[in-house]
Structures are given as C-alpha cells and as structure tokens.
Amino acid sequence: MKMMKRQYRIGELAKQLKLKKFVLRFWEKELGIKPQRSIGGQRFYQEEDFETFKTIKTLLYERKFTLAGAKKELSLLNAPKKSIIASQKTDMNISPSQLKIHDEPSSIHKELLSIKYKLQRLQELL
C-alpha cells in the first residue's frame, strides 16, 4: 500500500505556523517557493514546504534576518554538501600554520553558516 505524503492547504499551513495567509503568499513570491497547484489553481504544500516556511519564520522572526538575508541563508542551507574523506595522513595534532586550505573562503563560510544553523536547531530541541 502506498503512503500519501501530508499535504497542506494555505489556510492549514498558516494556522500551523501561526501566520497570516498573505505572509505565506508574500514569502512564496519573494523567495521563489513554488507549491503544487490543483487544476483550479489552489495551492497544496508538501511537508518539505512546511519545513521551509518554518525555517524562514525562524530566520526572520527569531534570528532577525532581513528577507534578502533569509533568501541567501536558504540558498546556503540547500546547497549540496561536500563530503570530507579522511586519509591515512590525517593528524588531529597539527598546528594552524601547518594547515593548507584548498577550499574557497566562500565555501568555508557557507559550511560554517550551515553548521551554526544546525547547532542552533539542536539547541532549540534541548
């Protein structure tokens, strides 16, 4: 038997997030969120959309991001992650002067922001 994913209409989503419907529509437009639509044009949101809106609300209302900042942060959070593979030469006791960084500073910054956000989410759960 196939399990159906949870879908929300805009009213249900607004109620769950304690927001007004027009706020969700505005965020949709400004942040490029494309919900599924029925033949009649009614919006249907998936669980992933719910999580995205919850993240946006946290960024804007709790972490005091601007809308532009939240948009940038969302793109960083949704960026593909690089996997780190340890080699046999991995040594945890090297000095900072011995470190050689091959990544671009912007990719390191993105990773740090992602880690910071995940730590804040963990702290909220505790």
CSV table of N, CA, C and O in Angstrom, one decimal:
chain,number,residue,atom,x,y,z
A,1,MET,N,0.8,-1.2,0.0
A,1,MET,CA,0.0,0.0,0.0
A,1,MET,C,0.9,1.2,0.0
A,1,MET,O,1.8,1.3,0.8
A,2,LYS,N,0.6,2.2,-0.8
A,2,LYS,CA,1.3,3.4,-1.0
A,2,LYS,C,0.9,4.4,0.0
A,2,LYS,O,-0.3,4.7,0.2
A,3,MET,N,1.9,5.0,0.7
A,3,MET,CA,1.6,6.0,1.7
A,3,MET,C,1.5,7.4,1.0
A,3,MET,O,2.4,7.7,0.2
A,4,MET,N,0.5,8.2,1.4
A,4,MET,CA,0.4,9.5,0.8
A,4,MET,C,1.2,10.5,1.7
A,4,MET,O,1.1,10.4,2.9
A,5,LYS,N,1.9,11.4,1.1
A,5,LYS,CA,2.6,12.4,1.8
A,5,LYS,C,1.6,13.4,2.3
A,5,LYS,O,0.5,13.7,1.7
A,6,ARG,N,1.9,14.0,3.4
A,6,ARG,CA,1.0,15.0,4.0
A,6,ARG,C,1.0,16.3,3.2
A,6,ARG,O,2.0,16.7,2.8
A,7,GLN,N,-0.2,16.7,2.8
A,7,GLN,CA,-0.3,18.0,2.1
A,7,GLN,C,-1.1,19.0,2.9
A,7,GLN,O,-2.0,18.6,3.7
A,8,TYR,N,-0.8,20.2,2.7
A,8,TYR,CA,-1.4,21.3,3.4
A,8,TYR,C,-2.0,22.3,2.4
A,8,TYR,O,-1.4,22.6,1.4
A,9,ARG,N,-3.2,22.8,2.8
A,9,ARG,CA,-3.7,24.0,2.0
A,9,ARG,C,-3.1,25.2,2.7
A,9,ARG,O,-2.6,25.1,3.8
A,10,ILE,N,-3.2,26.3,2.1
A,10,ILE,CA,-2.6,27.5,2.6
A,10,ILE,C,-3.2,27.9,4.0
A,10,ILE,O,-2.4,28.3,4.9
A,11,GLY,N,-4.5,27.7,4.2
A,11,GLY,CA,-5.1,28.0,5.5
A,11,GLY,C,-4.5,27.1,6.6
A,11,GLY,O,-4.3,27.6,7.7
A,12,GLU,N,-4.4,25.8,6.3
A,12,GLU,CA,-3.8,24.9,7.3
A,12,GLU,C,-2.4,25.2,7.6
A,12,GLU,O,-2.0,25.2,8.8
A,13,LEU,N,-1.6,25.6,6.6
A,13,LEU,CA,-0.2,25.9,6.8
A,13,LEU,C,-0.1,27.2,7.6
A,13,LEU,O,0.7,27.2,8.6
A,14,ALA,N,-0.9,28.2,7.3
A,14,ALA,CA,-0.9,29.4,8.0
A,14,ALA,C,-1.2,29.2,9.5
A,14,ALA,O,-0.6,29.7,10.4
A,15,LYS,N,-2.2,28.4,9.7
A,15,LYS,CA,-2.6,28.1,11.1
A,15,LYS,C,-1.5,27.3,11.9
A,15,LYS,O,-1.2,27.7,13.0
A,16,GLN,N,-0.9,26.3,11.3
A,16,GLN,CA,0.2,25.6,11.9
A,16,GLN,C,1.3,26.5,12.3
A,16,GLN,O,2.0,26.3,13.3
A,17,LEU,N,1.7,27.4,11.4
A,17,LEU,CA,2.8,28.3,11.6
A,17,LEU,C,2.5,29.6,12.3
A,17,LEU,O,3.3,30.4,12.6
A,18,LYS,N,1.2,29.8,12.6
A,18,LYS,CA,0.7,31.0,13.3
A,18,LYS,C,1.1,32.2,12.5
A,18,LYS,O,1.6,33.2,13.1
A,19,LEU,N,0.7,32.2,11.2
A,19,LEU,CA,1.0,33.3,10.3
A,19,LEU,C,-0.3,33.6,9.6
A,19,LEU,O,-1.2,32.8,9.5
A,20,LYS,N,-0.3,34.7,8.9
A,20,LYS,CA,-1.4,35.1,8.0
A,20,LYS,C,-1.1,34.5,6.6
A,20,LYS,O,0.0,34.4,6.2
A,21,LYS,N,-2.2,34.2,5.9
A,21,LYS,CA,-2.0,33.6,4.6
A,21,LYS,C,-1.3,34.6,3.6
A,21,LYS,O,-0.5,34.1,2.8
A,22,PHE,N,-1.5,35.9,3.8
A,22,PHE,CA,-0.9,36.8,2.9
A,22,PHE,C,0.7,36.8,3.1
A,22,PHE,O,1.4,37.1,2.2
A,23,VAL,N,1.1,36.5,4.3
A,23,VAL,CA,2.5,36.4,4.6
A,23,VAL,C,3.1,35.3,3.9
A,23,VAL,O,4.2,35.4,3.2
A,24,LEU,N,2.5,34.1,3.9
A,24,LEU,CA,3.0,33.0,3.1
A,24,LEU,C,3.0,33.2,1.6
A,24,LEU,O,4.0,32.9,1.0
A,25,ARG,N,2.0,33.9,1.1
A,25,ARG,CA,2.0,34.2,-0.3
A,25,ARG,C,3.1,35.2,-0.7
A,25,ARG,O,3.8,35.0,-1.7
A,26,PHE,N,3.4,36.1,0.2
A,26,PHE,CA,4.5,37.1,0.0
A,26,PHE,C,5.8,36.4,0.0
A,26,PHE,O,6.7,36.6,-0.8
A,27,TRP,N,6.0,35.5,1.0
A,27,TRP,CA,7.3,34.8,1.1
A,27,TRP,C,7.5,33.9,-0.1
A,27,TRP,O,8.6,33.8,-0.7
A,28,GLU,N,6.4,33.3,-0.6
A,28,GLU,CA,6.4,32.5,-1.8
A,28,GLU,C,7.0,33.3,-3.0
A,28,GLU,O,7.9,32.8,-3.7
A,29,LYS,N,6.4,34.4,-3.1
A,29,LYS,CA,6.8,35.3,-4.3
A,29,LYS,C,8.2,35.8,-4.1
A,29,LYS,O,9.0,35.7,-5.1
A,30,GLU,N,8.6,36.3,-3.0
A,30,GLU,CA,9.9,36.9,-2.8
A,30,GLU,C,11.0,35.8,-2.7
A,30,GLU,O,12.1,36.2,-3.1
A,31,LEU,N,10.7,34.7,-2.2
A,31,LEU,CA,11.8,33.7,-2.0
A,31,LEU,C,11.7,32.5,-3.1
A,31,LEU,O,12.5,31.6,-3.0
A,32,GLY,N,10.8,32.7,-4.0
A,32,GLY,CA,10.8,31.7,-5.1
A,32,GLY,C,10.3,30.3,-4.8
A,32,GLY,O,10.7,29.3,-5.4
A,33,ILE,N,9.4,30.2,-3.8
A,33,ILE,CA,8.8,28.9,-3.5
A,33,ILE,C,7.7,28.6,-4.4
A,33,ILE,O,6.8,29.5,-4.6
A,34,LYS,N,7.7,27.5,-5.0
A,34,LYS,CA,6.6,27.1,-5.9
A,34,LYS,C,5.9,25.9,-5.4
A,34,LYS,O,6.3,24.7,-5.6
A,35,PRO,N,4.7,26.1,-4.8
A,35,PRO,CA,3.9,25.0,-4.3
A,35,PRO,C,3.2,24.3,-5.4
A,35,PRO,O,3.1,24.9,-6.5
A,36,GLN,N,2.8,23.1,-5.2
A,36,GLN,CA,2.0,22.4,-6.2
A,36,GLN,C,0.6,23.1,-6.2
A,36,GLN,O,0.2,23.7,-5.3
A,37,ARG,N,0.0,23.0,-7.4
A,37,ARG,CA,-1.4,23.6,-7.5
A,37,ARG,C,-2.3,22.6,-8.1
A,37,ARG,O,-2.0,21.8,-8.9
A,38,SER,N,-3.6,22.8,-7.7
A,38,SER,CA,-4.6,21.9,-8.3
A,38,SER,C,-5.0,22.5,-9.7
A,38,SER,O,-4.5,23.5,-10.1
A,39,ILE,N,-5.9,21.8,-10.4
A,39,ILE,CA,-6.3,22.2,-11.7
A,39,ILE,C,-7.0,23.6,-11.5
A,39,ILE,O,-6.8,24.5,-12.4
A,40,GLY,N,-7.7,23.8,-10.4
A,40,GLY,CA,-8.3,25.1,-10.2
A,40,GLY,C,-7.4,26.2,-9.7
A,40,GLY,O,-7.8,27.3,-9.4
A,41,GLY,N,-6.1,25.9,-9.5
A,41,GLY,CA,-5.1,26.8,-9.0
A,41,GLY,C,-4.9,26.9,-7.5
A,41,GLY,O,-4.2,27.8,-7.0
A,42,GLN,N,-5.6,26.0,-6.8
A,42,GLN,CA,-5.4,26.1,-5.3
A,42,GLN,C,-4.0,25.5,-4.9
A,42,GLN,O,-3.5,24.5,-5.5
A,43,ARG,N,-3.4,26.2,-4.0
A,43,ARG,CA,-2.1,25.8,-3.5
A,43,ARG,C,-2.1,24.5,-2.6
A,43,ARG,O,-3.0,24.4,-1.8
A,44,PHE,N,-1.2,23.6,-2.8
A,44,PHE,CA,-1.0,22.5,-2.0
A,44,PHE,C,0.5,22.4,-1.6
A,44,PHE,O,1.3,22.3,-2.5
A,45,TYR,N,0.7,22.4,-0.3
A,45,TYR,CA,2.1,22.4,0.2
A,45,TYR,C,2.4,21.0,0.7
A,45,TYR,O,1.6,20.4,1.4
A,46,GLN,N,3.7,20.6,0.5
A,46,GLN,CA,4.2,19.4,1.0
A,46,GLN,C,4.9,19.6,2.4
A,46,GLN,O,5.0,20.7,2.8
A,47,GLU,N,5.2,18.5,3.0
A,47,GLU,CA,5.9,18.6,4.3
A,47,GLU,C,7.2,19.4,4.1
A,47,GLU,O,7.6,20.1,5.0
A,48,GLU,N,7.9,19.2,3.0
A,48,GLU,CA,9.2,20.0,2.8
A,48,GLU,C,8.9,21.5,2.7
A,48,GLU,O,9.7,22.3,3.2
A,49,ASP,N,7.8,21.9,2.1
A,49,ASP,CA,7.4,23.3,2.1
A,49,ASP,C,7.1,23.8,3.5
A,49,ASP,O,7.5,24.9,3.9
A,50,PHE,N,6.4,23.0,4.3
A,50,PHE,CA,6.2,23.3,5.7
A,50,PHE,C,7.5,23.6,6.4
A,50,PHE,O,7.6,24.6,7.1
A,51,GLU,N,8.4,22.7,6.3
A,51,GLU,CA,9.7,22.9,6.9
A,51,GLU,C,10.5,24.1,6.4
A,51,GLU,O,11.1,24.8,7.2
A,52,THR,N,10.3,24.4,5.1
A,52,THR,CA,11.0,25.6,4.6
A,52,THR,C,10.4,26.9,5.2
A,52,THR,O,11.1,27.8,5.6
A,53,PHE,N,9.0,26.9,5.2
A,53,PHE,CA,8.4,28.1,5.8
A,53,PHE,C,8.7,28.2,7.3
A,53,PHE,O,8.9,29.3,7.8
A,54,LYS,N,8.8,27.1,8.0
A,54,LYS,CA,9.2,27.1,9.4
A,54,LYS,C,10.6,27.7,9.6
A,54,LYS,O,10.9,28.5,10.4
A,55,THR,N,11.5,27.3,8.7
A,55,THR,CA,12.9,27.9,8.7
A,55,THR,C,12.9,29.3,8.4
A,55,THR,O,13.6,30.1,9.1
A,56,ILE,N,12.1,29.8,7.4
A,56,ILE,CA,12.0,31.2,7.1
A,56,ILE,C,11.5,32.0,8.3
A,56,ILE,O,12.0,33.0,8.6
A,57,LYS,N,10.5,31.5,8.9
A,57,LYS,CA,9.9,32.2,10.1
A,57,LYS,C,11.0,32.3,11.2
A,57,LYS,O,11.1,33.4,11.7
A,58,THR,N,11.7,31.3,11.4
A,58,THR,CA,12.8,31.3,12.4
A,58,THR,C,13.9,32.3,12.0
A,58,THR,O,14.3,33.2,12.8
A,59,LEU,N,14.3,32.3,10.7
A,59,LEU,CA,15.3,33.3,10.3
A,59,LEU,C,14.8,34.7,10.4
A,59,LEU,O,15.6,35.6,10.9
A,60,LEU,N,13.6,35.0,10.1
A,60,LEU,CA,13.1,36.4,10.1
A,60,LEU,C,12.7,36.8,11.5
A,60,LEU,O,13.0,37.9,11.9
A,61,TYR,N,12.0,36.0,12.2
A,61,TYR,CA,11.4,36.5,13.5
A,61,TYR,C,12.3,36.2,14.7
A,61,TYR,O,12.3,37.0,15.6
A,62,GLU,N,13.0,35.1,14.7
A,62,GLU,CA,13.9,34.8,15.8
A,62,GLU,C,15.3,35.3,15.7
A,62,GLU,O,15.9,35.8,16.6
A,63,ARG,N,15.8,35.0,14.5
A,63,ARG,CA,17.3,35.3,14.2
A,63,ARG,C,17.4,36.7,13.6
A,63,ARG,O,18.5,37.2,13.4
A,64,LYS,N,16.3,37.4,13.4
A,64,LYS,CA,16.3,38.8,12.9
A,64,LYS,C,17.0,39.0,11.6
A,64,LYS,O,17.5,40.1,11.3
A,65,PHE,N,16.9,38.1,10.6
A,65,PHE,CA,17.4,38.2,9.3
A,65,PHE,C,16.5,39.2,8.5
A,65,PHE,O,15.3,39.3,8.8
A,66,THR,N,17.0,39.9,7.5
A,66,THR,CA,16.2,40.6,6.6
A,66,THR,C,15.7,39.5,5.6
A,66,THR,O,16.2,38.4,5.6
A,67,LEU,N,14.8,39.9,4.7
A,67,LEU,CA,14.2,39.0,3.7
A,67,LEU,C,15.4,38.6,2.8
A,67,LEU,O,15.5,37.4,2.4
A,68,ALA,N,16.2,39.5,2.4
A,68,ALA,CA,17.3,39.2,1.5
A,68,ALA,C,18.3,38.3,2.2
A,68,ALA,O,18.8,37.3,1.6
A,69,GLY,N,18.6,38.5,3.5
A,69,GLY,CA,19.5,37.6,4.2
A,69,GLY,C,18.9,36.2,4.4
A,69,GLY,O,19.6,35.2,4.3
A,70,ALA,N,17.6,36.1,4.6
A,70,ALA,CA,16.9,34.8,4.7
A,70,ALA,C,17.0,34.1,3.4
A,70,ALA,O,17.3,32.9,3.4
A,71,LYS,N,16.8,34.8,2.3
A,71,LYS,CA,16.9,34.2,1.0
A,71,LYS,C,18.3,33.6,0.7
A,71,LYS,O,18.5,32.5,0.3
A,72,LYS,N,19.3,34.4,1.1
A,72,LYS,CA,20.7,33.9,1.0
A,72,LYS,C,21.0,32.7,1.9
A,72,LYS,O,21.6,31.7,1.4
A,73,GLU,N,20.5,32.8,3.1
A,73,GLU,CA,20.7,31.7,4.0
A,73,GLU,C,20.1,30.4,3.6
A,73,GLU,O,20.6,29.3,3.7
A,74,LEU,N,18.8,30.5,3.0
A,74,LEU,CA,18.1,29.4,2.5
A,74,LEU,C,18.9,28.7,1.4
A,74,LEU,O,19.0,27.5,1.3
A,75,SER,N,19.5,29.6,0.5
A,75,SER,CA,20.2,29.0,-0.6
A,75,SER,C,21.5,28.3,-0.1
A,75,SER,O,21.9,27.3,-0.7
A,76,LEU,N,22.1,28.8,0.9
A,76,LEU,CA,23.3,28.2,1.5
A,76,LEU,C,22.9,26.8,2.2
A,76,LEU,O,23.6,25.9,2.1
A,77,LEU,N,21.8,26.8,2.9
A,77,LEU,CA,21.3,25.6,3.5
A,77,LEU,C,20.9,24.5,2.5
A,77,LEU,O,21.1,23.3,2.8
A,78,ASN,N,20.5,24.9,1.4
A,78,ASN,CA,20.0,24.0,0.4
A,78,ASN,C,21.1,23.6,-0.6
A,78,ASN,O,20.9,22.8,-1.5
A,79,ALA,N,22.3,24.2,-0.5
A,79,ALA,CA,23.4,23.9,-1.4
A,79,ALA,C,23.9,22.5,-1.1
A,79,ALA,O,23.9,22.0,0.0
A,80,PRO,N,24.4,21.8,-2.2
A,80,PRO,CA,24.9,20.5,-1.9
A,80,PRO,C,26.1,20.5,-1.0
A,80,PRO,O,26.9,21.4,-1.1
A,81,LYS,N,26.2,19.5,-0.1
A,81,LYS,CA,27.3,19.5,0.8
A,81,LYS,C,28.4,18.7,0.3
A,81,LYS,O,28.2,17.7,-0.4
A,82,LYS,N,29.7,19.1,0.6
A,82,LYS,CA,30.9,18.4,0.2
A,82,LYS,C,31.1,17.3,1.2
A,82,LYS,O,31.0,17.6,2.4
A,83,SER,N,31.5,16.1,0.8
A,83,SER,CA,31.8,15.1,1.8
A,83,SER,C,33.3,15.2,2.1
A,83,SER,O,34.1,15.5,1.2
A,84,ILE,N,33.6,15.0,3.3
A,84,ILE,CA,35.0,15.0,3.8
A,84,ILE,C,35.5,13.6,4.0
A,84,ILE,O,34.9,12.8,4.7
A,85,ILE,N,36.6,13.2,3.3
A,85,ILE,CA,37.1,11.9,3.4
A,85,ILE,C,38.5,12.0,4.1
A,85,ILE,O,39.4,12.7,3.6
A,86,ALA,N,38.6,11.3,5.2
A,86,ALA,CA,39.9,11.3,5.9
A,86,ALA,C,40.9,10.3,5.2
A,86,ALA,O,40.5,9.3,4.7
A,87,SER,N,42.1,10.8,5.1
A,87,SER,CA,43.1,10.0,4.6
A,87,SER,C,44.0,9.3,5.7
A,87,SER,O,43.8,9.7,6.9
A,88,GLN,N,44.9,8.5,5.3
A,88,GLN,CA,45.8,7.9,6.3
A,88,GLN,C,46.7,8.9,6.9
A,88,GLN,O,47.2,8.7,8.0
A,89,LYS,N,46.9,10.1,6.3
A,89,LYS,CA,47.7,11.1,6.8
A,89,LYS,C,47.0,12.1,7.7
A,89,LYS,O,47.6,13.1,8.1
A,90,THR,N,45.8,11.8,8.0
A,90,THR,CA,45.0,12.7,8.8
A,90,THR,C,45.6,12.7,10.2
A,90,THR,O,45.8,11.7,10.8
A,91,ASP,N,45.9,13.9,10.7
A,91,ASP,CA,46.5,14.1,12.0
A,91,ASP,C,45.8,15.2,12.7
A,91,ASP,O,45.7,16.3,12.3
A,92,MET,N,45.2,14.9,13.9
A,92,MET,CA,44.4,15.9,14.6
A,92,MET,C,45.3,16.8,15.4
A,92,MET,O,44.9,17.8,16.0
A,93,ASN,N,46.6,16.6,15.4
A,93,ASN,CA,47.5,17.4,16.3
A,93,ASN,C,48.4,18.3,15.5
A,93,ASN,O,49.6,18.5,15.8
A,94,ILE,N,47.9,18.9,14.4
A,94,ILE,CA,48.7,19.8,13.6
A,94,ILE,C,48.4,21.2,14.0
A,94,ILE,O,47.3,21.5,14.5
A,95,SER,N,49.4,22.0,13.9
A,95,SER,CA,49.2,23.4,14.2
A,95,SER,C,48.5,24.2,13.1
A,95,SER,O,48.6,23.8,12.0
A,96,PRO,N,47.9,25.3,13.4
A,96,PRO,CA,47.2,26.1,12.4
A,96,PRO,C,48.1,26.5,11.3
A,96,PRO,O,47.6,26.6,10.1
A,97,SER,N,49.4,26.7,11.6
A,97,SER,CA,50.3,27.2,10.5
A,97,SER,C,50.6,26.1,9.5
A,97,SER,O,50.9,26.3,8.4
A,98,GLN,N,50.3,24.8,9.9
A,98,GLN,CA,50.6,23.7,9.0
A,98,GLN,C,49.4,23.4,8.2
A,98,GLN,O,49.5,22.6,7.2
A,99,LEU,N,48.2,23.9,8.5
A,99,LEU,CA,47.0,23.7,7.7
A,99,LEU,C,47.1,24.3,6.3
A,99,LEU,O,47.6,25.5,6.2
A,100,LYS,N,46.6,23.6,5.3
A,100,LYS,CA,46.6,24.1,4.0
A,100,LYS,C,45.1,24.1,3.6
A,100,LYS,O,44.5,23.0,3.5
A,101,ILE,N,44.5,25.2,3.3
A,101,ILE,CA,43.1,25.2,3.0
A,101,ILE,C,43.0,25.3,1.5
A,101,ILE,O,43.5,26.3,0.8
A,102,HIS,N,42.3,24.3,0.9
A,102,HIS,CA,42.2,24.3,-0.6
A,102,HIS,C,40.8,24.8,-1.0
A,102,HIS,O,40.6,25.0,-2.2
A,103,ASP,N,39.9,24.9,-0.1
A,103,ASP,CA,38.6,25.4,-0.5
A,103,ASP,C,38.6,27.0,-0.6
A,103,ASP,O,39.4,27.6,0.0
A,104,GLU,N,37.6,27.5,-1.3
A,104,GLU,CA,37.5,28.9,-1.4
A,104,GLU,C,36.9,29.4,-0.1
A,104,GLU,O,36.2,28.7,0.6
A,105,PRO,N,37.3,30.6,0.3
A,105,PRO,CA,36.8,31.1,1.6
A,105,PRO,C,35.2,31.1,1.6
A,105,PRO,O,34.6,30.9,2.6
A,106,SER,N,34.6,31.4,0.5
A,106,SER,CA,33.1,31.5,0.5
A,106,SER,C,32.5,30.1,0.8
A,106,SER,O,31.5,30.0,1.4
A,107,SER,N,33.1,29.0,0.3
A,107,SER,CA,32.6,27.7,0.6
A,107,SER,C,32.8,27.3,2.0
A,107,SER,O,31.9,26.7,2.6
A,108,ILE,N,33.9,27.8,2.6
A,108,ILE,CA,34.1,27.5,4.1
A,108,ILE,C,33.1,28.3,4.9
A,108,ILE,O,32.5,27.8,5.8
A,109,HIS,N,32.8,29.6,4.4
A,109,HIS,CA,31.8,30.4,5.1
A,109,HIS,C,30.4,29.8,5.0
A,109,HIS,O,29.7,29.7,6.0
A,110,LYS,N,30.1,29.2,3.9
A,110,LYS,CA,28.8,28.6,3.7
A,110,LYS,C,28.7,27.4,4.7
A,110,LYS,O,27.7,27.2,5.3
A,111,GLU,N,29.7,26.6,4.7
A,111,GLU,CA,29.7,25.4,5.6
A,111,GLU,C,29.6,25.8,7.1
A,111,GLU,O,28.9,25.2,7.8
A,112,LEU,N,30.3,26.9,7.5
A,112,LEU,CA,30.2,27.4,8.8
A,112,LEU,C,28.8,27.9,9.2
A,112,LEU,O,28.3,27.6,10.3
A,113,LEU,N,28.2,28.6,8.2
A,113,LEU,CA,26.8,29.0,8.4
A,113,LEU,C,25.9,27.9,8.6
A,113,LEU,O,25.0,27.9,9.4
A,114,SER,N,26.1,26.9,7.8
A,114,SER,CA,25.2,25.7,7.9
A,114,SER,C,25.4,25.0,9.2
A,114,SER,O,24.4,24.6,9.8
A,115,ILE,N,26.6,24.8,9.7
A,115,ILE,CA,26.9,24.2,11.0
A,115,ILE,C,26.3,25.0,12.1
A,115,ILE,O,25.7,24.5,13.0
A,116,LYS,N,26.5,26.4,12.0
A,116,LYS,CA,25.9,27.3,13.0
A,116,LYS,C,24.4,27.1,13.1
A,116,LYS,O,23.8,27.0,14.2
A,117,TYR,N,23.7,27.1,11.9
A,117,TYR,CA,22.3,26.9,11.9
A,117,TYR,C,21.9,25.6,12.5
A,117,TYR,O,20.9,25.5,13.3
A,118,LYS,N,22.6,24.5,12.2
A,118,LYS,CA,22.2,23.2,12.7
A,118,LYS,C,22.4,23.1,14.2
A,118,LYS,O,21.6,22.5,14.9
A,119,LEU,N,23.5,23.8,14.7
A,119,LEU,CA,23.7,23.8,16.2
A,119,LEU,C,22.6,24.6,16.9
A,119,LEU,O,22.1,24.2,17.9
A,120,GLN,N,22.1,25.7,16.2
A,120,GLN,CA,21.0,26.5,16.8
A,120,GLN,C,19.7,25.6,16.9
A,120,GLN,O,19.0,25.7,17.8
A,121,ARG,N,19.5,24.9,15.8
A,121,ARG,CA,18.3,24.0,15.8
A,121,ARG,C,18.4,22.9,16.8
A,121,ARG,O,17.4,22.6,17.5
A,122,LEU,N,19.6,22.4,17.0
A,122,LEU,CA,19.8,21.4,18.1
A,122,LEU,C,19.5,22.0,19.5
A,122,LEU,O,18.9,21.4,20.3
A,123,GLN,N,20.0,23.2,19.7
A,123,GLN,CA,19.9,23.9,20.9
A,123,GLN,C,18.4,24.1,21.2
A,123,GLN,O,17.9,24.0,22.4
A,124,GLU,N,17.6,24.4,20.2
A,124,GLU,CA,16.2,24.6,20.3
A,124,GLU,C,15.5,23.4,20.8
A,124,GLU,O,14.5,23.4,21.5
A,125,LEU,N,16.0,22.2,20.3
A,125,LEU,CA,15.4,21.0,20.7
A,125,LEU,C,15.7,20.5,22.1
A,125,LEU,O,15.0,19.7,22.7
A,126,LEU,N,16.8,21.0,22.7
A,126,LEU,CA,17.2,20.6,24.0
A,126,LEU,C,16.4,21.3,25.1
A,126,LEU,O,15.8,22.3,25.0
